[in-house]
Amino acid sequence: MEFRGVMGGLYRISEWIMRLSVINLLWLVCSIPVFFFAFMGLVSQSPDALKSMLPILAILAPFTLFPATSAMFTVARKWVTGEEDVPLLKTYFRGYKENYLQSMVGGIFFVIIFVVIAVNYFFYLKQGSTLRVLAVLFIAFTVIILISLFNFFSIMVHLHMKIFQILKNSILITIGNPINSIVLLICNGVILYICVTKFNFFLVVFFMGSIMATFSFWQFNRSFTKLQIKQQELEEKEQQKLVEAQEEQELGEVESEKSDVEISLHKKEDTHKE
């Protein structure tokens, strides 16, 4: 039975609330170790407690948080591409299993990059005024890598590539599309801020991750579709140029054949005259 009008709109809204909350809860459950230690560091009274938790989080994230996030992006991809009624549990855990190895390797890569950036940032921050300017450069690197992280998950669940190609393309897409990258960062930052500060972690538990994943993949798919259209137009233009070149070549061959026939006819006429 399909509802229409106001009832139909309310039904669709409640259905999307259920979808987003189920996937977000699955994401949290599959990332329990990371969120547990992060929560313990945040609620502790000592400011050094969170710093002591960071090495544990860095070790656990590639094996728990990254595969869980890739599974969440797998479901988000289905929604964005029009498959809204997919089975949530089956699709999520299939994405978790299929992308586990690549997401783990990618997680190790991004964790190492973030650690290197953090070490260099705090090192240059303690230096003199001249070298302290370099700390700003590492903040820019952090922003680029953070945006690349969202593109990494989108590429991994959408395209069949090797892990190093995914990592390379995620960074290239981030740098090559600065406007889309800035929009992606600002919108996800707003979602994160609202979820963490305005609703006492209620949205973190039920909606934050799934909303960010859906928006991130929608933004990526939008840019990727435009890129495909441009590439198709370029291929069509190149193909049209090849056809025109072939036609010109064939026309030239016909004209040369005509000139050869005229020359042979003239020769025959000269022989007849003789």
PDB file of C-alpha atoms in Angstrom:
ATOM      1  CA  MET A   1       0.000   0.000   0.000  1.00  0.00           C
ATOM      2  CA  GLU A   2       1.466   3.330  -1.089  1.00  0.00           C
ATOM      3  CA  PHE A   3       0.563   6.476   0.839  1.00  0.00           C
ATOM      4  CA  ARG A   4       0.045   9.759  -0.966  1.00  0.00           C
ATOM      5  CA  GLY A   5      -0.096  13.394   0.026  1.00  0.00           C
ATOM      6  CA  VAL A   6       0.841  14.350   3.553  1.00  0.00           C
ATOM      7  CA  MET A   7       0.757  10.756   4.798  1.00  0.00           C
ATOM      8  CA  GLY A   8       3.059   9.707   1.967  1.00  0.00           C
ATOM      9  CA  GLY A   9       5.536  12.456   2.848  1.00  0.00           C
ATOM     10  CA  LEU A  10       5.500  11.541   6.546  1.00  0.00           C
ATOM     11  CA  TYR A  11       5.980   7.871   5.682  1.00  0.00           C
ATOM     12  CA  ARG A  12       9.002   8.620   3.485  1.00  0.00           C
ATOM     13  CA  ILE A  13      10.528  10.859   6.171  1.00  0.00           C
ATOM     14  CA  SER A  14      10.082   8.178   8.844  1.00  0.00           C
ATOM     15  CA  GLU A  15      11.548   5.591   6.470  1.00  0.00           C
ATOM     16  CA  TRP A  16      14.657   7.700   5.880  1.00  0.00           C
ATOM     17  CA  ILE A  17      15.011   8.340   9.621  1.00  0.00           C
ATOM     18  CA  MET A  18      14.982   4.587  10.157  1.00  0.00           C
ATOM     19  CA  ARG A  19      17.527   3.948   7.394  1.00  0.00           C
ATOM     20  CA  LEU A  20      19.975   6.595   8.572  1.00  0.00           C
ATOM     21  CA  SER A  21      19.702   5.600  12.236  1.00  0.00           C
ATOM     22  CA  VAL A  22      20.173   1.858  11.545  1.00  0.00           C
ATOM     23  CA  ILE A  23      23.320   2.419   9.465  1.00  0.00           C
ATOM     24  CA  ASN A  24      24.707   4.899  11.985  1.00  0.00           C
ATOM     25  CA  LEU A  25      24.170   2.435  14.831  1.00  0.00           C
ATOM     26  CA  LEU A  26      25.861  -0.336  12.838  1.00  0.00           C
ATOM     27  CA  TRP A  27      28.784   2.016  12.212  1.00  0.00           C
ATOM     28  CA  LEU A  28      29.108   2.744  15.946  1.00  0.00           C
ATOM     29  CA  VAL A  29      28.813  -0.912  16.949  1.00  0.00           C
ATOM     30  CA  CYS A  30      31.504  -1.995  14.483  1.00  0.00           C
ATOM     31  CA  SER A  31      33.758   0.823  15.748  1.00  0.00           C
ATOM     32  CA  ILE A  32      33.145   0.295  19.482  1.00  0.00           C
ATOM     33  CA  PRO A  33      36.843   0.140  20.520  1.00  0.00           C
ATOM     34  CA  VAL A  34      37.651   3.475  18.856  1.00  0.00           C
ATOM     35  CA  PHE A  35      34.604   5.307  20.198  1.00  0.00           C
ATOM     36  CA  PHE A  36      35.030   3.784  23.671  1.00  0.00           C
ATOM     37  CA  PHE A  37      38.596   5.032  24.128  1.00  0.00           C
ATOM     38  CA  ALA A  38      37.747   8.378  22.499  1.00  0.00           C
ATOM     39  CA  PHE A  39      34.825   8.805  24.908  1.00  0.00           C
ATOM     40  CA  MET A  40      36.994   7.871  27.892  1.00  0.00           C
ATOM     41  CA  GLY A  41      39.546  10.480  26.869  1.00  0.00           C
ATOM     42  CA  LEU A  42      36.918  13.191  26.387  1.00  0.00           C
ATOM     43  CA  VAL A  43      35.079  12.692  29.675  1.00  0.00           C
ATOM     44  CA  SER A  44      38.223  12.414  31.803  1.00  0.00           C
ATOM     45  CA  GLN A  45      39.167  15.389  33.964  1.00  0.00           C
ATOM     46  CA  SER A  46      42.876  15.283  33.088  1.00  0.00           C
ATOM     47  CA  PRO A  47      43.853  17.063  29.839  1.00  0.00           C
ATOM     48  CA  ASP A  48      46.620  14.515  29.348  1.00  0.00           C
ATOM     49  CA  ALA A  49      44.151  11.616  29.303  1.00  0.00           C
ATOM     50  CA  LEU A  50      43.061  12.266  25.716  1.00  0.00           C
ATOM     51  CA  LYS A  51      46.696  12.548  24.607  1.00  0.00           C
ATOM     52  CA  SER A  52      47.419   9.179  26.198  1.00  0.00           C
ATOM     53  CA  MET A  53      44.478   7.686  24.286  1.00  0.00           C
ATOM     54  CA  LEU A  54      45.653   8.960  20.879  1.00  0.00           C
ATOM     55  CA  PRO A  55      48.211   6.154  20.273  1.00  0.00           C
ATOM     56  CA  ILE A  56      45.551   3.553  21.092  1.00  0.00           C
ATOM     57  CA  LEU A  57      43.082   5.244  18.740  1.00  0.00           C
ATOM     58  CA  ALA A  58      45.711   5.392  15.986  1.00  0.00           C
ATOM     59  CA  ILE A  59      46.333   1.648  16.312  1.00  0.00           C
ATOM     60  CA  LEU A  60      42.667   0.623  16.483  1.00  0.00           C
ATOM     61  CA  ALA A  61      41.240   2.931  13.790  1.00  0.00           C
ATOM     62  CA  PRO A  62      42.564   1.110  10.673  1.00  0.00           C
ATOM     63  CA  PHE A  63      41.176  -2.224  11.893  1.00  0.00           C
ATOM     64  CA  THR A  64      37.766  -1.077  13.139  1.00  0.00           C
ATOM     65  CA  LEU A  65      36.760   2.486  12.233  1.00  0.00           C
ATOM     66  CA  PHE A  66      37.932   2.466   8.620  1.00  0.00           C
ATOM     67  CA  PRO A  67      36.235  -0.828   7.589  1.00  0.00           C
ATOM     68  CA  ALA A  68      33.035   0.247   9.372  1.00  0.00           C
ATOM     69  CA  THR A  69      33.106   3.591   7.544  1.00  0.00           C
ATOM     70  CA  SER A  70      33.669   1.886   4.182  1.00  0.00           C
ATOM     71  CA  ALA A  71      30.608  -0.293   4.845  1.00  0.00           C
ATOM     72  CA  MET A  72      28.582   2.822   5.667  1.00  0.00           C
ATOM     73  CA  PHE A  73      29.701   4.445   2.411  1.00  0.00           C
ATOM     74  CA  THR A  74      28.671   1.265   0.565  1.00  0.00           C
ATOM     75  CA  VAL A  75      25.091   1.734   1.745  1.00  0.00           C
ATOM     76  CA  ALA A  76      25.243   5.485   1.061  1.00  0.00           C
ATOM     77  CA  ARG A  77      26.330   4.723  -2.515  1.00  0.00           C
ATOM     78  CA  LYS A  78      23.253   2.541  -3.001  1.00  0.00           C
ATOM     79  CA  TRP A  79      20.994   5.321  -1.756  1.00  0.00           C
ATOM     80  CA  VAL A  80      22.560   8.044  -3.884  1.00  0.00           C
ATOM     81  CA  THR A  81      22.515   5.919  -7.067  1.00  0.00           C
ATOM     82  CA  GLY A  82      18.793   5.195  -6.693  1.00  0.00           C
ATOM     83  CA  GLU A  83      18.711   1.853  -4.843  1.00  0.00           C
ATOM     84  CA  GLU A  84      16.859   3.086  -1.789  1.00  0.00           C
ATOM     85  CA  ASP A  85      15.185  -0.175  -0.760  1.00  0.00           C
ATOM     86  CA  VAL A  86      18.317  -2.311  -0.387  1.00  0.00           C
ATOM     87  CA  PRO A  87      18.480  -4.623   2.661  1.00  0.00           C
ATOM     88  CA  LEU A  88      20.432  -2.587   5.204  1.00  0.00           C
ATOM     89  CA  LEU A  89      22.132  -5.309   7.245  1.00  0.00           C
ATOM     90  CA  LYS A  90      23.065  -7.451   4.253  1.00  0.00           C
ATOM     91  CA  THR A  91      24.404  -4.515   2.228  1.00  0.00           C
ATOM     92  CA  TYR A  92      26.340  -3.090   5.170  1.00  0.00           C
ATOM     93  CA  PHE A  93      28.131  -6.289   6.146  1.00  0.00           C
ATOM     94  CA  ARG A  94      28.788  -7.213   2.513  1.00  0.00           C
ATOM     95  CA  GLY A  95      30.499  -3.839   2.075  1.00  0.00           C
ATOM     96  CA  TYR A  96      32.380  -4.412   5.341  1.00  0.00           C
ATOM     97  CA  LYS A  97      33.711  -7.764   4.138  1.00  0.00           C
ATOM     98  CA  GLU A  98      34.498  -6.760   0.533  1.00  0.00           C
ATOM     99  CA  ASN A  99      36.330  -3.544   1.429  1.00  0.00           C
ATOM    100  CA  TYR A 100      37.984  -4.632   4.675  1.00  0.00           C
ATOM    101  CA  LEU A 101      41.510  -5.138   3.306  1.00  0.00           C
ATOM    102  CA  GLN A 102      41.620  -1.951   1.225  1.00  0.00           C
ATOM    103  CA  SER A 103      40.078   0.144   3.994  1.00  0.00           C
ATOM    104  CA  MET A 104      42.562  -1.267   6.515  1.00  0.00           C
ATOM    105  CA  VAL A 105      45.573  -0.490   4.288  1.00  0.00           C
ATOM    106  CA  GLY A 106      44.158   2.952   3.540  1.00  0.00           C
ATOM    107  CA  GLY A 107      43.560   3.502   7.250  1.00  0.00           C
ATOM    108  CA  ILE A 108      47.187   2.693   8.058  1.00  0.00           C
ATOM    109  CA  PHE A 109      48.303   5.123   5.336  1.00  0.00           C
ATOM    110  CA  PHE A 110      46.109   7.990   6.577  1.00  0.00           C
ATOM    111  CA  VAL A 111      47.024   7.397  10.227  1.00  0.00           C
ATOM    112  CA  ILE A 112      50.731   7.548   9.381  1.00  0.00           C
ATOM    113  CA  ILE A 113      50.194  10.749   7.376  1.00  0.00           C
ATOM    114  CA  PHE A 114      48.270  12.376  10.235  1.00  0.00           C
ATOM    115  CA  VAL A 115      50.952  11.362  12.748  1.00  0.00           C
ATOM    116  CA  VAL A 116      53.716  12.801  10.543  1.00  0.00           C
ATOM    117  CA  ILE A 117      51.777  16.044  10.087  1.00  0.00           C
ATOM    118  CA  ALA A 118      51.075  16.330  13.839  1.00  0.00           C
ATOM    119  CA  VAL A 119      54.714  15.729  14.806  1.00  0.00           C
ATOM    120  CA  ASN A 120      55.969  18.329  12.331  1.00  0.00           C
ATOM    121  CA  TYR A 121      53.270  20.811  13.312  1.00  0.00           C
ATOM    122  CA  PHE A 122      54.131  20.765  17.021  1.00  0.00           C
ATOM    123  CA  PHE A 123      57.846  20.758  16.228  1.00  0.00           C
ATOM    124  CA  TYR A 124      57.698  23.916  14.099  1.00  0.00           C
ATOM    125  CA  LEU A 125      55.212  25.516  16.486  1.00  0.00           C
ATOM    126  CA  LYS A 126      57.886  25.508  19.203  1.00  0.00           C
ATOM    127  CA  GLN A 127      60.504  27.091  16.945  1.00  0.00           C
ATOM    128  CA  GLY A 128      61.238  30.758  16.325  1.00  0.00           C
ATOM    129  CA  SER A 129      58.939  33.157  14.558  1.00  0.00           C
ATOM    130  CA  THR A 130      60.437  32.398  11.146  1.00  0.00           C
ATOM    131  CA  LEU A 131      60.053  28.631  11.310  1.00  0.00           C
ATOM    132  CA  ARG A 132      56.728  28.885  13.125  1.00  0.00           C
ATOM    133  CA  VAL A 133      55.124  29.970   9.847  1.00  0.00           C
ATOM    134  CA  LEU A 134      55.713  26.438   8.549  1.00  0.00           C
ATOM    135  CA  ALA A 135      53.188  25.176  11.109  1.00  0.00           C
ATOM    136  CA  VAL A 136      50.466  26.877   9.071  1.00  0.00           C
ATOM    137  CA  LEU A 137      51.592  24.851   6.069  1.00  0.00           C
ATOM    138  CA  PHE A 138      50.966  21.617   7.964  1.00  0.00           C
ATOM    139  CA  ILE A 139      47.481  22.824   8.860  1.00  0.00           C
ATOM    140  CA  ALA A 140      46.823  23.155   5.122  1.00  0.00           C
ATOM    141  CA  PHE A 141      48.161  19.622   4.621  1.00  0.00           C
ATOM    142  CA  THR A 142      45.776  18.397   7.323  1.00  0.00           C
ATOM    143  CA  VAL A 143      42.799  19.949   5.532  1.00  0.00           C
ATOM    144  CA  ILE A 144      43.801  18.352   2.210  1.00  0.00           C
ATOM    145  CA  ILE A 145      44.294  14.913   3.751  1.00  0.00           C
ATOM    146  CA  LEU A 146      41.022  15.184   5.673  1.00  0.00           C
ATOM    147  CA  ILE A 147      39.063  15.937   2.489  1.00  0.00           C
ATOM    148  CA  SER A 148      40.980  13.190   0.677  1.00  0.00           C
ATOM    149  CA  LEU A 149      39.783  10.786   3.352  1.00  0.00           C
ATOM    150  CA  PHE A 150      36.135  11.327   2.356  1.00  0.00           C
ATOM    151  CA  ASN A 151      37.017  10.935  -1.325  1.00  0.00           C
ATOM    152  CA  PHE A 152      38.990   7.786  -0.484  1.00  0.00           C
ATOM    153  CA  PHE A 153      35.885   6.026   0.853  1.00  0.00           C
ATOM    154  CA  SER A 154      33.740   7.238  -2.054  1.00  0.00           C
ATOM    155  CA  ILE A 155      36.215   5.998  -4.677  1.00  0.00           C
ATOM    156  CA  MET A 156      36.747   2.680  -2.909  1.00  0.00           C
ATOM    157  CA  VAL A 157      33.053   1.740  -2.837  1.00  0.00           C
ATOM    158  CA  HIS A 158      32.276   3.123  -6.308  1.00  0.00           C
ATOM    159  CA  LEU A 159      35.200   2.104  -8.531  1.00  0.00           C
ATOM    160  CA  HIS A 160      37.249  -1.067  -8.925  1.00  0.00           C
ATOM    161  CA  MET A 161      40.823   0.086  -8.348  1.00  0.00           C
ATOM    162  CA  LYS A 162      43.940  -1.025  -6.553  1.00  0.00           C
ATOM    163  CA  ILE A 163      44.587   0.550  -3.183  1.00  0.00           C
ATOM    164  CA  PHE A 164      47.440   2.781  -4.356  1.00  0.00           C
ATOM    165  CA  GLN A 165      45.323   4.057  -7.266  1.00  0.00           C
ATOM    166  CA  ILE A 166      42.511   4.866  -4.822  1.00  0.00           C
ATOM    167  CA  LEU A 167      44.868   6.779  -2.533  1.00  0.00           C
ATOM    168  CA  LYS A 168      46.436   8.670  -5.434  1.00  0.00           C
ATOM    169  CA  ASN A 169      43.098   9.570  -7.054  1.00  0.00           C
ATOM    170  CA  SER A 170      41.554  10.666  -3.751  1.00  0.00           C
ATOM    171  CA  ILE A 171      44.331  13.236  -3.301  1.00  0.00           C
ATOM    172  CA  LEU A 172      44.260  14.305  -6.963  1.00  0.00           C
ATOM    173  CA  ILE A 173      40.482  14.814  -6.907  1.00  0.00           C
ATOM    174  CA  THR A 174      40.798  16.871  -3.726  1.00  0.00           C
ATOM    175  CA  ILE A 175      43.463  19.148  -5.204  1.00  0.00           C
ATOM    176  CA  GLY A 176      41.937  19.242  -8.698  1.00  0.00           C
ATOM    177  CA  ASN A 177      38.450  20.297  -7.503  1.00  0.00           C
ATOM    178  CA  PRO A 178      39.107  22.955  -4.849  1.00  0.00           C
ATOM    179  CA  ILE A 179      35.562  24.364  -4.841  1.00  0.00           C
ATOM    180  CA  ASN A 180      33.934  20.958  -4.323  1.00  0.00           C
ATOM    181  CA  SER A 181      36.552  20.123  -1.704  1.00  0.00           C
ATOM    182  CA  ILE A 182      35.840  23.317   0.248  1.00  0.00           C
ATOM    183  CA  VAL A 183      32.075  22.701   0.058  1.00  0.00           C
ATOM    184  CA  LEU A 184      32.587  19.125   1.259  1.00  0.00           C
ATOM    185  CA  LEU A 185      34.721  20.251   4.206  1.00  0.00           C
ATOM    186  CA  ILE A 186      32.410  23.090   5.266  1.00  0.00           C
ATOM    187  CA  CYS A 187      29.205  21.052   5.055  1.00  0.00           C
ATOM    188  CA  ASN A 188      30.636  18.079   6.933  1.00  0.00           C
ATOM    189  CA  GLY A 189      32.103  20.481   9.487  1.00  0.00           C
ATOM    190  CA  VAL A 190      28.668  22.036  10.021  1.00  0.00           C
ATOM    191  CA  ILE A 191      27.072  18.595  10.407  1.00  0.00           C
ATOM    192  CA  LEU A 192      29.745  17.585  12.923  1.00  0.00           C
ATOM    193  CA  TYR A 193      29.395  20.831  14.883  1.00  0.00           C
ATOM    194  CA  ILE A 194      25.603  20.607  15.104  1.00  0.00           C
ATOM    195  CA  CYS A 195      25.653  16.942  16.090  1.00  0.00           C
ATOM    196  CA  VAL A 196      28.315  17.347  18.789  1.00  0.00           C
ATOM    197  CA  THR A 197      27.329  20.664  20.375  1.00  0.00           C
ATOM    198  CA  LYS A 198      23.609  21.262  19.849  1.00  0.00           C
ATOM    199  CA  PHE A 199      21.922  17.955  20.649  1.00  0.00           C
ATOM    200  CA  ASN A 200      24.075  16.402  23.411  1.00  0.00           C
ATOM    201  CA  PHE A 201      25.403  13.589  21.246  1.00  0.00           C
ATOM    202  CA  PHE A 202      21.912  12.343  20.292  1.00  0.00           C
ATOM    203  CA  LEU A 203      22.602  12.937  16.598  1.00  0.00           C
ATOM    204  CA  VAL A 204      26.082  11.429  16.964  1.00  0.00           C
ATOM    205  CA  VAL A 205      24.547   8.123  17.985  1.00  0.00           C
ATOM    206  CA  PHE A 206      21.751   8.013  15.425  1.00  0.00           C
ATOM    207  CA  PHE A 207      22.546  10.226  12.429  1.00  0.00           C
ATOM    208  CA  MET A 208      25.937  11.943  12.266  1.00  0.00           C
ATOM    209  CA  GLY A 209      28.010   9.315  10.426  1.00  0.00           C
ATOM    210  CA  SER A 210      25.309   8.223   7.995  1.00  0.00           C
ATOM    211  CA  ILE A 211      24.403  11.809   7.064  1.00  0.00           C
ATOM    212  CA  MET A 212      28.059  12.741   6.490  1.00  0.00           C
ATOM    213  CA  ALA A 213      28.659   9.594   4.417  1.00  0.00           C
ATOM    214  CA  THR A 214      25.553  10.164   2.279  1.00  0.00           C
ATOM    215  CA  PHE A 215      26.380  13.810   1.647  1.00  0.00           C
ATOM    216  CA  SER A 216      30.053  13.037   0.939  1.00  0.00           C
ATOM    217  CA  PHE A 217      29.233  10.376  -1.622  1.00  0.00           C
ATOM    218  CA  TRP A 218      26.525  12.566  -3.193  1.00  0.00           C
ATOM    219  CA  GLN A 219      29.095  15.344  -3.630  1.00  0.00           C
ATOM    220  CA  PHE A 220      31.657  12.911  -5.044  1.00  0.00           C
ATOM    221  CA  ASN A 221      29.137  11.291  -7.410  1.00  0.00           C
ATOM    222  CA  ARG A 222      28.043  14.707  -8.645  1.00  0.00           C
ATOM    223  CA  SER A 223      31.645  15.691  -9.460  1.00  0.00           C
ATOM    224  CA  PHE A 224      32.411  12.280 -10.942  1.00  0.00           C
ATOM    225  CA  THR A 225      29.344  12.417 -13.211  1.00  0.00           C
ATOM    226  CA  LYS A 226      30.358  15.859 -14.505  1.00  0.00           C
ATOM    227  CA  LEU A 227      33.864  14.547 -15.148  1.00  0.00           C
ATOM    228  CA  GLN A 228      32.458  11.576 -17.074  1.00  0.00           C
ATOM    229  CA  ILE A 229      30.273  13.877 -19.195  1.00  0.00           C
ATOM    230  CA  LYS A 230      33.263  16.092 -20.033  1.00  0.00           C
ATOM    231  CA  GLN A 231      35.374  13.058 -20.885  1.00  0.00           C
ATOM    232  CA  GLN A 232      32.602  11.683 -23.096  1.00  0.00           C
ATOM    233  CA  GLU A 233      32.284  15.026 -24.880  1.00  0.00           C
ATOM    234  CA  LEU A 234      36.060  15.088 -25.490  1.00  0.00           C
ATOM    235  CA  GLU A 235      35.968  11.530 -26.831  1.00  0.00           C
ATOM    236  CA  GLU A 236      33.065  12.441 -29.129  1.00  0.00           C
ATOM    237  CA  LYS A 237      34.972  15.482 -30.415  1.00  0.00           C
ATOM    238  CA  GLU A 238      38.085  13.392 -31.029  1.00  0.00           C
ATOM    239  CA  GLN A 239      36.016  10.746 -32.793  1.00  0.00           C
ATOM    240  CA  GLN A 240      34.364  13.436 -34.909  1.00  0.00           C
ATOM    241  CA  LYS A 241      37.784  14.819 -35.842  1.00  0.00           C
ATOM    242  CA  LEU A 242      38.925  11.331 -36.866  1.00  0.00           C
ATOM    243  CA  VAL A 243      35.811  10.873 -39.011  1.00  0.00           C
ATOM    244  CA  GLU A 244      36.356  14.257 -40.654  1.00  0.00           C
ATOM    245  CA  ALA A 245      40.019  13.404 -41.284  1.00  0.00           C
ATOM    246  CA  GLN A 246      39.030  10.069 -42.834  1.00  0.00           C
ATOM    247  CA  GLU A 247      36.434  11.795 -45.012  1.00  0.00           C
ATOM    248  CA  GLU A 248      39.026  14.340 -46.160  1.00  0.00           C
ATOM    249  CA  GLN A 249      41.471  11.550 -46.885  1.00  0.00           C
ATOM    250  CA  GLU A 250      38.877   9.605 -48.871  1.00  0.00           C
ATOM    251  CA  LEU A 251      37.903  12.791 -50.748  1.00  0.00           C
ATOM    252  CA  GLY A 252      41.549  13.427 -51.571  1.00  0.00           C
ATOM    253  CA  GLU A 253      41.948   9.856 -52.851  1.00  0.00           C
ATOM    254  CA  VAL A 254      38.845  10.266 -55.069  1.00  0.00           C
ATOM    255  CA  GLU A 255      40.152  13.546 -56.469  1.00  0.00           C
ATOM    256  CA  SER A 256      43.557  11.988 -57.154  1.00  0.00           C
ATOM    257  CA  GLU A 257      41.862   9.090 -58.946  1.00  0.00           C
ATOM    258  CA  LYS A 258      39.853  11.565 -61.041  1.00  0.00           C
ATOM    259  CA  SER A 259      43.011  13.448 -61.983  1.00  0.00           C
ATOM    260  CA  ASP A 260      44.698  10.164 -62.960  1.00  0.00           C
ATOM    261  CA  VAL A 261      41.741   9.260 -65.167  1.00  0.00           C
ATOM    262  CA  GLU A 262      41.808  12.688 -66.838  1.00  0.00           C
ATOM    263  CA  ILE A 263      45.549  12.382 -67.496  1.00  0.00           C
ATOM    264  CA  SER A 264      45.076   8.920 -69.040  1.00  0.00           C
ATOM    265  CA  LEU A 265      42.226  10.215 -71.231  1.00  0.00           C
ATOM    266  CA  HIS A 266      44.386  13.082 -72.452  1.00  0.00           C
ATOM    267  CA  LYS A 267      47.124  10.629 -73.312  1.00  0.00           C
ATOM    268  CA  LYS A 268      44.668   8.504 -75.301  1.00  0.00           C
ATOM    269  CA  GLU A 269      43.422  11.550 -77.180  1.00  0.00           C
ATOM    270  CA  ASP A 270      47.018  12.528 -78.014  1.00  0.00           C
ATOM    271  CA  THR A 271      47.763   9.068 -79.376  1.00  0.00           C
ATOM    272  CA  HIS A 272      44.621   9.147 -81.522  1.00  0.00           C
ATOM    273  CA  LYS A 273      45.669  12.515 -82.945  1.00  0.00           C
ATOM    274  CA  GLU A 274      49.062  11.152 -83.865  1.00  0.00           C
TER     275      GLU A 274
END
